[in-house]
Coordinates of C-alpha atoms and ligand atoms in Angstrom, one line a residue:
X33 CA 0.8 32.5 -27.2
X34 CA -2.8 33.6 -26.8
X35 CA -4.0 34.2 -23.2
X36 CA -6.1 31.5 -21.9
X37 CA -8.5 31.6 -18.9
X38 CA -10.3 29.0 -16.9
X39 CA -11.8 28.3 -13.5
X40 CA -9.4 26.1 -11.8
X41 CA -11.2 25.0 -8.6
X42 CA -13.7 22.2 -8.5
X43 CA -17.3 23.2 -9.4
X44 CA -19.7 23.7 -6.5
X45 CA -19.7 26.1 -3.6
X46 CA -16.5 26.4 -1.7
X47 CA -14.5 28.8 0.4
X48 CA -12.6 30.3 -2.4
X49 CA -12.5 30.0 -6.2
X50 CA -9.6 30.5 -8.4
X51 CA -9.8 31.9 -12.0
X52 CA -6.6 31.5 -13.8
X53 CA -5.1 33.3 -16.8
X54 CA -1.9 32.7 -18.7
X55 CA -0.4 34.3 -21.8
X56 CA 1.1 37.3 -23.2
X57 CA -1.8 39.7 -22.5
X58 CA -2.7 38.3 -19.2
X59 CA -1.9 41.4 -17.3
X60 CA -3.4 43.8 -19.9
X61 CA -6.7 41.9 -19.6
X62 CA -6.6 42.0 -15.9
X63 CA -5.9 45.8 -16.0
X64 CA -9.2 46.2 -17.7
X65 CA -11.4 44.3 -15.1
X66 CA -9.4 44.9 -11.8
X67 CA -9.6 47.9 -9.4
X68 CA -7.5 48.3 -6.3
X69 CA -9.3 48.9 -3.1
X70 CA -8.7 52.6 -3.8
X71 CA -10.5 52.2 -7.1
X72 CA -7.3 52.6 -9.0
X73 CA -6.3 50.7 -12.1
X74 CA -3.5 48.2 -12.1
X75 CA -0.1 49.5 -12.8
X76 CA 1.2 46.9 -15.2
X77 CA 4.7 48.3 -15.2
X78 CA 4.9 47.8 -11.4
X79 CA 3.7 44.2 -11.2
X80 CA 6.2 41.9 -9.5
X81 CA 6.1 38.2 -9.7
X82 CA 5.1 36.1 -6.7
X83 CA 3.0 39.1 -5.1
X84 CA -0.6 39.2 -4.3
X85 CA -2.9 42.3 -4.6
X86 CA -6.2 42.9 -3.0
X87 CA -9.0 44.6 -4.8
X88 CA -12.2 44.0 -7.0
X89 CA -13.1 42.5 -10.2
X90 CA -15.5 44.6 -12.0
X91 CA -17.7 44.6 -15.1
X92 CA -15.9 47.3 -17.0
X93 CA -18.9 48.2 -19.1
X94 CA -21.1 49.1 -16.1
X95 CA -18.5 49.4 -13.4
X96 CA -20.5 47.1 -11.2
X97 CA -18.3 45.2 -8.7
X98 CA -18.5 41.4 -9.3
X99 CA -16.5 40.4 -6.3
X100 CA -13.8 41.2 -3.8
X101 CA -10.6 39.3 -4.8
X102 CA -7.0 38.6 -4.1
X103 CA -4.9 38.3 -7.3
X104 CA -1.5 36.6 -7.4
X105 CA 1.0 37.4 -10.0
X106 CA 3.6 35.3 -11.7
X107 CA 6.0 36.7 -14.2
X108 CA 7.3 34.8 -17.2
X109 CA 9.4 32.6 -16.9
X110 CA 8.8 32.1 -13.2
X111 CA 5.3 30.6 -13.4
X112 CA 3.4 27.3 -13.9
X113 CA 3.4 27.8 -17.7
X114 CA 6.5 30.0 -18.0
X115 CA 4.3 32.7 -19.4
X116 CA 2.8 35.7 -17.5
X117 CA 0.1 34.3 -15.2
X118 CA -2.3 35.5 -12.7
X119 CA -4.8 33.8 -10.3
X120 CA -7.8 35.5 -9.2
X121 CA -8.9 34.3 -5.8
X122 CA -12.6 35.0 -5.6
X123 CA -15.3 33.8 -3.2
X124 CA -16.2 30.3 -4.1
X125 CA -19.6 30.3 -5.7
X126 CA -20.3 29.2 -9.2
X127 CA -22.1 32.3 -10.1
X128 CA -19.3 34.6 -9.1
X129 CA -16.5 32.4 -10.6
X130 CA -18.4 32.3 -13.9
X131 CA -19.0 35.9 -14.1
X132 CA -15.3 36.6 -13.5
X133 CA -14.3 34.2 -16.1
X134 CA -16.8 35.9 -18.5
X135 CA -15.0 39.2 -17.9
X136 CA -11.7 37.7 -18.7
X137 CA -13.1 36.2 -22.0
X138 CA -14.9 39.3 -22.9
X139 CA -11.7 41.3 -22.6
X140 CA -9.5 39.2 -24.8
X141 CA -8.8 35.8 -23.2
X142 CA -9.9 32.6 -24.7
X143 CA -11.4 29.7 -22.7
X144 CA -8.6 27.1 -22.0
X145 CA -8.9 23.5 -23.0
X146 CA -8.6 20.8 -20.5
X147 CA -4.9 20.5 -19.4
X148 CA -3.9 23.6 -21.5
X149 CA -1.9 25.2 -18.7
X150 CA 0.1 22.1 -18.1
X151 CA 0.4 21.5 -21.9
X152 CA 2.0 25.0 -22.0
X153 CA 4.5 24.1 -19.2
X154 CA 5.5 21.2 -21.3
X155 CA 5.6 23.1 -24.7
X156 CA 7.6 25.8 -23.0
X157 CA 10.1 23.3 -21.7
X158 CA 9.4 23.7 -17.9
X159 CA 8.6 20.0 -17.5
X160 CA 8.9 17.0 -19.7
X161 CA 6.0 14.7 -20.8
X162 CA 6.3 12.2 -18.0
X163 CA 6.4 15.0 -15.4
X164 CA 3.3 16.4 -17.0
X165 CA 1.6 13.0 -16.9
X166 CA 2.5 12.7 -13.2
X167 CA 0.4 16.0 -12.4
X168 CA -2.7 14.2 -13.5
X169 CA -1.7 11.2 -11.4
X170 CA -1.2 13.4 -8.3
X171 CA -4.7 14.8 -8.8
X172 CA -6.3 11.4 -9.2
X173 CA -4.4 9.6 -6.6
X174 CA -6.4 7.4 -4.4
X175 CA -3.7 6.2 -2.0
X176 CA -0.8 7.9 -0.2
X177 CA 1.7 5.6 -1.9
X178 CA 0.4 6.4 -5.4
X179 CA 0.6 10.1 -4.6
X180 CA 4.1 9.8 -3.4
X181 CA 5.1 7.9 -6.6
X182 CA 3.5 10.5 -8.6
X183 CA 5.3 13.3 -6.9
X184 CA 8.5 11.5 -7.3
X185 CA 7.8 11.4 -11.0
X186 CA 7.1 15.0 -11.1
X187 CA 10.4 15.6 -9.3
X188 CA 12.0 13.9 -12.5
X189 CA 13.2 10.7 -10.9
X190 CA 11.8 8.7 -13.8
X191 CA 13.1 11.2 -16.3
X192 CA 16.6 10.9 -14.8
X193 CA 16.5 7.2 -14.9
X194 CA 15.4 7.1 -18.5
X195 CA 17.9 9.8 -19.4
X196 CA 20.7 7.8 -17.8
X197 CA 19.6 4.7 -19.8
X198 CA 19.7 6.8 -23.0
X199 CA 23.1 8.0 -22.2
X200 CA 24.4 4.5 -22.0
X201 CA 22.9 3.9 -25.5
X202 CA 24.4 7.2 -26.9
X203 CA 27.9 5.9 -25.7
X204 CA 27.4 2.8 -27.7
X205 CA 26.3 4.7 -30.7
X206 CA 29.5 6.9 -30.4
X207 CA 31.6 3.9 -30.5
X208 CA 29.7 2.5 -33.5
X209 CA 29.8 5.6 -35.4
X210 CA 33.6 5.8 -34.8
X211 CA 34.1 2.4 -36.3
X212 CA 31.9 3.3 -39.2
X213 CA 33.9 6.4 -39.7
X214 CA 37.3 4.9 -39.5
X215 CA 36.8 1.3 -41.1
X216 CA 40.6 1.2 -41.7
X217 CA 41.3 0.7 -37.9
X218 CA 39.4 -2.6 -37.8
X219 CA 37.9 -1.8 -34.4
X220 CA 34.5 -3.4 -35.4
X221 CA 35.1 -6.6 -33.4
X222 CA 36.0 -4.8 -30.3
X223 CA 33.1 -2.5 -30.6
X224 CA 30.7 -5.3 -31.1
X225 CA 31.9 -7.0 -27.9
X226 CA 31.6 -3.9 -26.0
X227 CA 28.2 -3.1 -27.5
X228 CA 27.0 -6.5 -26.6
X229 CA 27.8 -6.1 -22.9
X230 CA 26.3 -2.7 -22.8
X231 CA 23.2 -3.7 -24.7
X232 CA 22.6 -6.7 -22.3
X233 CA 22.9 -4.2 -19.4
X234 CA 20.3 -1.9 -20.9
X235 CA 18.0 -4.6 -21.7
X236 CA 18.2 -5.8 -18.1
X237 CA 17.5 -2.3 -16.7
X238 CA 14.6 -1.9 -19.2
X239 CA 13.2 -5.3 -18.2
X240 CA 13.3 -4.4 -14.5
X241 CA 11.4 -1.2 -15.2
X242 CA 8.8 -3.0 -17.2
X243 CA 8.2 -5.5 -14.3
X244 CA 7.9 -2.6 -11.9
X245 CA 4.7 -1.8 -13.7
X246 CA 3.1 -4.8 -11.9
X247 CA 3.6 -2.8 -8.7
X248 CA 2.8 0.5 -10.3
X249 CA -0.5 -0.8 -11.6
X250 CA -1.4 -2.0 -8.0
X251 CA -0.6 1.4 -6.6
X252 CA -2.6 3.2 -9.2
X253 CA -5.6 0.8 -9.8
X254 CA -5.6 -1.1 -6.7
X255 CA -5.5 -4.9 -6.5
X256 CA -8.4 -6.0 -8.4
X257 CA -10.0 -8.4 -6.0
X258 CA -13.0 -10.6 -6.7
X259 CA -14.9 -12.1 -4.0
X260 CA -16.5 -15.2 -5.2
X261 CA -18.5 -17.9 -3.6
X262 CA -21.8 -19.7 -3.8
X263 CA -25.0 -17.9 -3.0
X264 CA -25.2 -17.3 0.9
X265 CA -21.6 -18.0 1.4
X266 CA -21.3 -14.6 2.8
X267 CA -19.7 -12.4 -0.2
X268 CA -21.8 -9.4 0.4
X269 CA -21.3 -9.6 4.2
X270 CA -17.5 -9.8 3.8
X271 CA -17.6 -6.8 1.4
X272 CA -19.6 -4.9 3.9
X273 CA -17.3 -5.7 6.7
X274 CA -14.5 -4.5 4.7
X275 CA -16.1 -1.3 3.6
X276 CA -17.6 -1.0 7.1
X277 CA -20.7 0.3 5.5
X278 CA -23.9 -1.3 3.9
X279 CA -23.3 -0.6 0.3
X280 CA -23.8 -4.1 -1.1
X281 CA -27.1 -5.9 -0.7
X282 CA -27.0 -8.4 2.1
X283 CA -29.9 -10.8 2.0
X284 CA -31.0 -14.2 2.9
X285 CA -32.5 -14.7 -0.5
X286 CA -30.2 -16.5 -2.7
X287 CA -28.7 -14.7 -5.6
X288 CA -29.8 -11.3 -4.7
X289 CA -26.4 -9.7 -5.7
X290 CA -27.0 -10.1 -9.4
X291 CA -24.5 -7.6 -10.9
X292 CA -21.0 -6.7 -9.9
X293 CA -20.3 -3.9 -7.4
X294 CA -17.0 -2.3 -7.4
X295 CA -15.5 -0.4 -4.5
X296 CA -12.1 1.2 -4.1
X297 CA -10.7 0.9 -0.5
X298 CA -7.3 1.3 1.1
X299 CA -6.8 -0.9 4.1
X300 CA -3.5 -0.4 6.0
X301 CA -2.0 1.0 2.9
X302 CA -3.2 -1.9 0.8
X303 CA -5.3 -0.5 -2.2
X304 CA -7.9 -2.9 -3.1
X305 CA -10.5 -2.7 -5.9
X306 CA -13.1 -4.9 -4.5
X307 CA -15.5 -6.6 -6.9
X308 CA -18.5 -8.4 -5.4
X309 CA -20.0 -10.9 -7.9
X310 CA -23.0 -13.0 -8.0
X311 CA -22.7 -16.6 -6.8
X312 CA -21.4 -19.1 -9.2
X313 CA -24.1 -21.4 -10.0
X314 CA -25.6 -23.6 -12.7
X315 CA -28.7 -22.0 -13.9
X316 CA -30.9 -21.4 -16.8
X317 CA -32.2 -18.1 -15.4
X318 CA -31.2 -15.3 -17.9
X319 CA -30.4 -12.7 -15.3
X320 CA -28.7 -15.1 -13.0
X321 CA -26.8 -16.3 -15.9
X322 CA -25.4 -12.9 -16.7
X323 CA -24.2 -12.8 -13.0
X324 CA -22.6 -16.1 -13.3
X325 CA -20.8 -15.2 -16.5
X326 CA -19.6 -12.0 -15.1
X327 CA -18.5 -13.6 -11.9
X328 CA -16.4 -16.0 -13.9
X329 CA -15.0 -13.3 -16.1
X330 CA -14.3 -11.0 -13.2
X331 CA -12.5 -13.7 -11.4
X332 CA -10.6 -14.5 -14.5
X333 CA -9.0 -11.1 -14.8
X334 CA -8.7 -10.4 -11.1
X335 CA -5.4 -9.9 -9.4
X336 CA -6.7 -11.7 -6.3
X337 CA -9.5 -13.9 -5.7
X338 CA -11.0 -14.3 -2.3
X339 CA -12.9 -17.5 -2.5
X340 CA -15.4 -17.7 0.3
X341 CA -16.9 -21.0 1.5
X342 CA -19.7 -21.5 4.0
X343 CA -18.0 -23.5 6.7
X344 CA -21.3 -24.9 8.1
X345 CA -22.1 -26.6 4.8
X346 CA -20.6 -29.5 2.9
X347 CA -19.0 -28.7 -0.4
X348 CA -21.4 -28.6 -3.2
X349 CA -21.0 -28.6 -7.0
X350 CA -20.6 -24.9 -7.1
X351 CA -17.9 -24.9 -4.4
X352 CA -16.0 -27.4 -6.3
X353 CA -16.2 -25.4 -9.5
X354 CA -14.8 -22.5 -7.5
X355 CA -12.0 -24.6 -6.3
X356 CA -11.2 -25.6 -9.7
X357 CA -11.2 -22.0 -10.9
X358 CA -8.8 -20.7 -8.4
X359 CA -6.4 -23.6 -8.7
X360 CA -3.8 -21.6 -10.7
X361 CA -4.8 -18.2 -9.6
X362 CA -3.6 -15.7 -6.8
X363 CA -6.2 -16.7 -4.4
X364 CA -7.0 -17.0 -0.7
X365 CA -9.6 -19.3 0.6
X366 CA -11.9 -18.1 3.4
X367 CA -13.9 -20.4 5.6
X368 CA -16.7 -18.2 6.7
X369 CA -19.2 -18.4 9.5
X370 CA -16.7 -19.7 12.1
X371 CA -18.9 -18.1 14.8
X372 CA -21.2 -20.9 14.3
X373 CA -20.7 -24.5 15.4
X374 CA -20.7 -27.2 12.9
X375 CA -17.5 -26.9 11.0
X376 CA -17.8 -28.9 7.7
X377 CA -14.8 -27.7 5.9
X378 CA -11.7 -27.4 8.2
X379 CA -10.7 -31.0 7.4
X380 CA -11.9 -31.0 3.9
X381 CA -8.9 -32.3 1.8
X382 CA -10.2 -30.9 -1.6
X383 CA -9.5 -27.6 0.1
X384 CA -6.3 -28.3 1.8
X385 CA -4.8 -30.1 -1.2
X386 CA -4.8 -27.0 -3.3
X387 CA -2.1 -25.6 -1.2
X388 CA -3.6 -22.2 -0.8
X389 CA -3.6 -19.9 2.2
X390 CA -6.7 -20.7 4.2
X391 CA -8.1 -17.9 6.6
X392 CA -11.0 -18.6 8.9
X393 CA -13.3 -15.8 9.3
X394 CA -16.6 -14.5 10.5
X395 CA -17.7 -11.9 8.0
X396 CA -20.5 -11.1 10.4
X397 CA -18.3 -10.5 13.6
X398 CA -15.1 -9.4 11.8
X399 CA -13.1 -12.2 13.1
X400 CA -10.1 -13.2 11.1
X401 CA -10.3 -10.1 9.0
X402 CA -6.9 -8.9 10.2
X403 CA -5.3 -12.1 9.2
X404 CA -6.9 -11.8 5.8
X405 CA -5.2 -8.4 5.4
X406 CA -1.9 -9.8 6.6
X407 CA -2.1 -12.6 4.0
X408 CA -2.8 -10.0 1.2
X409 CA 0.1 -7.8 2.3
X410 CA 2.4 -10.7 2.2
X411 CA 1.1 -12.0 -1.2
X412 CA 1.7 -8.7 -3.0
X413 CA 4.9 -7.5 -1.0
X414 CA 3.2 -4.3 -0.1
X415 CA 5.7 -3.4 2.4
X416 CA 8.5 -3.9 0.1
X417 CA 7.2 -1.5 -2.5
X418 CA 10.0 0.9 -3.2
X419 CA 8.8 4.2 -4.7
X420 CA 11.8 6.4 -4.0
X421 CA 14.2 5.5 -6.7
X422 CA 12.6 6.4 -10.1
X423 CA 12.6 2.8 -11.0
X424 CA 8.9 2.4 -10.7
X425 CA 6.5 3.0 -13.6
X426 CA 2.8 3.5 -13.1
X427 CA 1.9 4.7 -16.5
X428 CA 0.8 2.2 -19.3
X429 CA 2.2 4.5 -22.0
X430 CA 5.6 4.4 -20.4
X431 CA 5.3 0.5 -20.2
X432 CA 4.5 0.3 -23.8
X433 CA 7.3 2.5 -24.9
X434 CA 9.8 0.5 -22.7
X435 CA 8.3 -2.6 -24.3
X436 CA 9.1 -1.2 -27.7
X437 CA 12.6 -0.3 -26.5
X438 CA 13.2 -3.8 -25.3
X439 CA 12.2 -5.2 -28.7
X440 CA 14.5 -3.0 -30.6
X441 CA 17.4 -3.8 -28.1
X442 CA 16.7 -7.5 -28.7
X443 CA 17.0 -6.9 -32.4
X444 CA 20.2 -5.1 -32.0
X445 CA 21.6 -8.1 -30.0
X446 CA 20.5 -10.5 -32.6
X447 CA 22.0 -8.4 -35.3
X448 CA 25.4 -8.6 -33.5
X449 CA 25.1 -12.3 -33.0
X450 CA 24.4 -12.8 -36.7
X451 CA 27.5 -10.6 -37.5
X452 CA 25.3 -8.2 -39.5
X453 CA 26.9 -4.9 -40.5
X454 CA 27.4 -2.5 -37.7
X455 CA 25.3 0.2 -39.2
X456 CA 22.3 -2.2 -39.1
X457 CA 22.9 -2.5 -35.3
X458 CA 22.9 1.3 -35.1
X459 CA 19.6 1.4 -36.6
X460 CA 18.1 -0.6 -33.8
X461 CA 19.8 1.4 -31.2
X462 CA 18.5 4.6 -32.6
X463 CA 15.1 3.0 -32.6
X464 CA 15.5 2.3 -28.9
X465 CA 16.6 5.8 -28.2
X466 CA 13.5 7.1 -30.0
X467 CA 11.1 4.7 -28.0
X468 CA 12.6 5.8 -24.7
X469 CA 12.6 9.4 -25.7
X470 CA 9.0 9.3 -26.2
X471 CA 8.5 8.8 -22.5
X472 CA 9.9 12.2 -21.7
X473 CA 8.3 13.7 -24.8
X474 CA 10.9 13.8 -27.4
X475 CA 9.6 13.1 -31.0
X476 CA 6.0 12.6 -29.8
X477 CA 3.3 13.3 -32.3
X478 CA 0.7 16.1 -31.7
X479 CA -2.0 13.4 -31.5
X480 CA -0.2 11.8 -28.6
X481 CA 0.2 15.1 -26.8
X482 CA -3.4 16.1 -27.4
X483 CA -4.6 12.7 -26.0
X484 CA -2.5 13.0 -22.9
X485 CA -3.7 16.5 -22.1
X486 CA -7.4 15.8 -22.9
X487 CA -7.4 13.7 -19.8
X488 CA -6.8 16.6 -17.5
X489 CA -9.4 18.7 -15.9
X490 CA -10.2 22.1 -17.1
X491 CA -8.1 24.8 -15.5
X492 CA -5.1 22.5 -14.8
Ligands
GDP203 P1 -23.8 -13.9 -0.4 O1 -25.0 -14.4 -1.1 O2 -22.6 -14.7 -0.6 O3 -23.5 -12.5 -0.8 O4 -24.1 -14.0 1.1 P2 -24.5 -12.9 2.2 O5 -23.4 -12.0 2.6 O6 -25.7 -12.3 1.7 O7 -24.9 -13.9 3.5 C1 -25.9 -14.8 3.4 C2 -26.4 -15.1 4.9 O8 -25.3 -15.5 5.7 C3 -26.9 -13.8 5.5 O9 -28.1 -14.1 6.2 C4 -25.7 -13.3 6.4 O10 -26.1 -12.6 7.6 C5 -25.1 -14.6 6.9 N1 -23.8 -14.6 7.2 C6 -22.8 -14.1 6.4 N2 -21.7 -14.2 7.0 C7 -21.9 -14.7 8.2 C8 -21.0 -15.2 9.3 O11 -19.8 -14.9 9.4 N3 -21.7 -15.8 10.4 C9 -23.0 -16.0 10.5 N4 -23.5 -16.5 11.5 N5 -23.8 -15.6 9.4 C10 -23.2 -15.0 8.3

């Protein structure tokens, strides 16, 4: 394949910058622009993989030194892409990095597309598609657990799990094919019975995997948490207390937080995507109206609602509306401002009747916040999350493929129940095999591959 080049380190000034090249002419291109400390050319014949050479990158038209560098060499197939590769470690400044890249391009390399190095690792068979996808997840990880889950996926835990499920299906296929090939032995009935048991097993395994996405999604996106409450209940104060910095507007004027603010935080390993919303209120005011609609909408698709009430005030119409909204939702009730005397809500039956967890807090003094975290931890079984067995999916594409696989399995089971010919059953099983194969990248279209890698950063 053609030789590609890109700056792999993040833009901006840094200690070092890395310019990467991969492809069949990688060393030849480097030979043109690299000089050793003794001003010698590189001896391509003598290059050994996993070695580093000190020297200079030069402009080979003017002989001007562009930077002092260290170049690491990787020889096909023992490299990230399985091609010949080199990484030029330069000083980390945009100008220098760009000038080195320019020299690579001028001497025969082409600019890599986003994710193209990893795409080559996939196309050259070093990693499968789910492993390639885990690389972008590692880079984008926001929590330790998410990073760990992604690294496990890169190690192939998920691929192994999918592959073992596919083997179970292949065994069934082998039996079915035998009974199609030797109809005179009348083994169809036995095959059907056996197939049924195995298919039920596979279906269960796939369903468990699909369910694991609920946890996977939390690890990846955080628990989408909406803080709702009437104006002045203390939403912004709570958000600030949690964030420990004044990012949201805290104000005595009712309804100042008109739009939604989202913040990702990890508290004791609990990943939360916090959404602060405007107070829920009946209003004709256009801007306020947007806030209210948004608040309702956000609350509606939140994983968790923190409903905050001002403990020094009687319930009003808005509070009651909120209580109604959270009735059937994952929610925790917060009675705020317990630092002030004058409790109005602790004995309020309209609150206790909901049967929700109630935590008394002072958003202002941080009282009760630890208890709130404990409640969240309990609600989402955060401590129970097992990420070490390959039975966790974090990627929506994988979930969709598993969903398709389950549908085909159900079709196969129905076909057996309806005593349909055995070759029809085999069509559905083949479909499941194909659906699952797409997770690791078998039979995927070029479009899907391009879409996946386009989400990568340049130089990865
Ligand atoms: P929001 O409109 O729901 O976002 O409410 P704010 O967070 O802006 O709070 C409204 C007012 O209540 C502000 O003056 C806060 O300082 C005050 N407040 C919020 N939480 C507490 C608390 O726990 N104790 C006391 N004493 N005041 C609070």
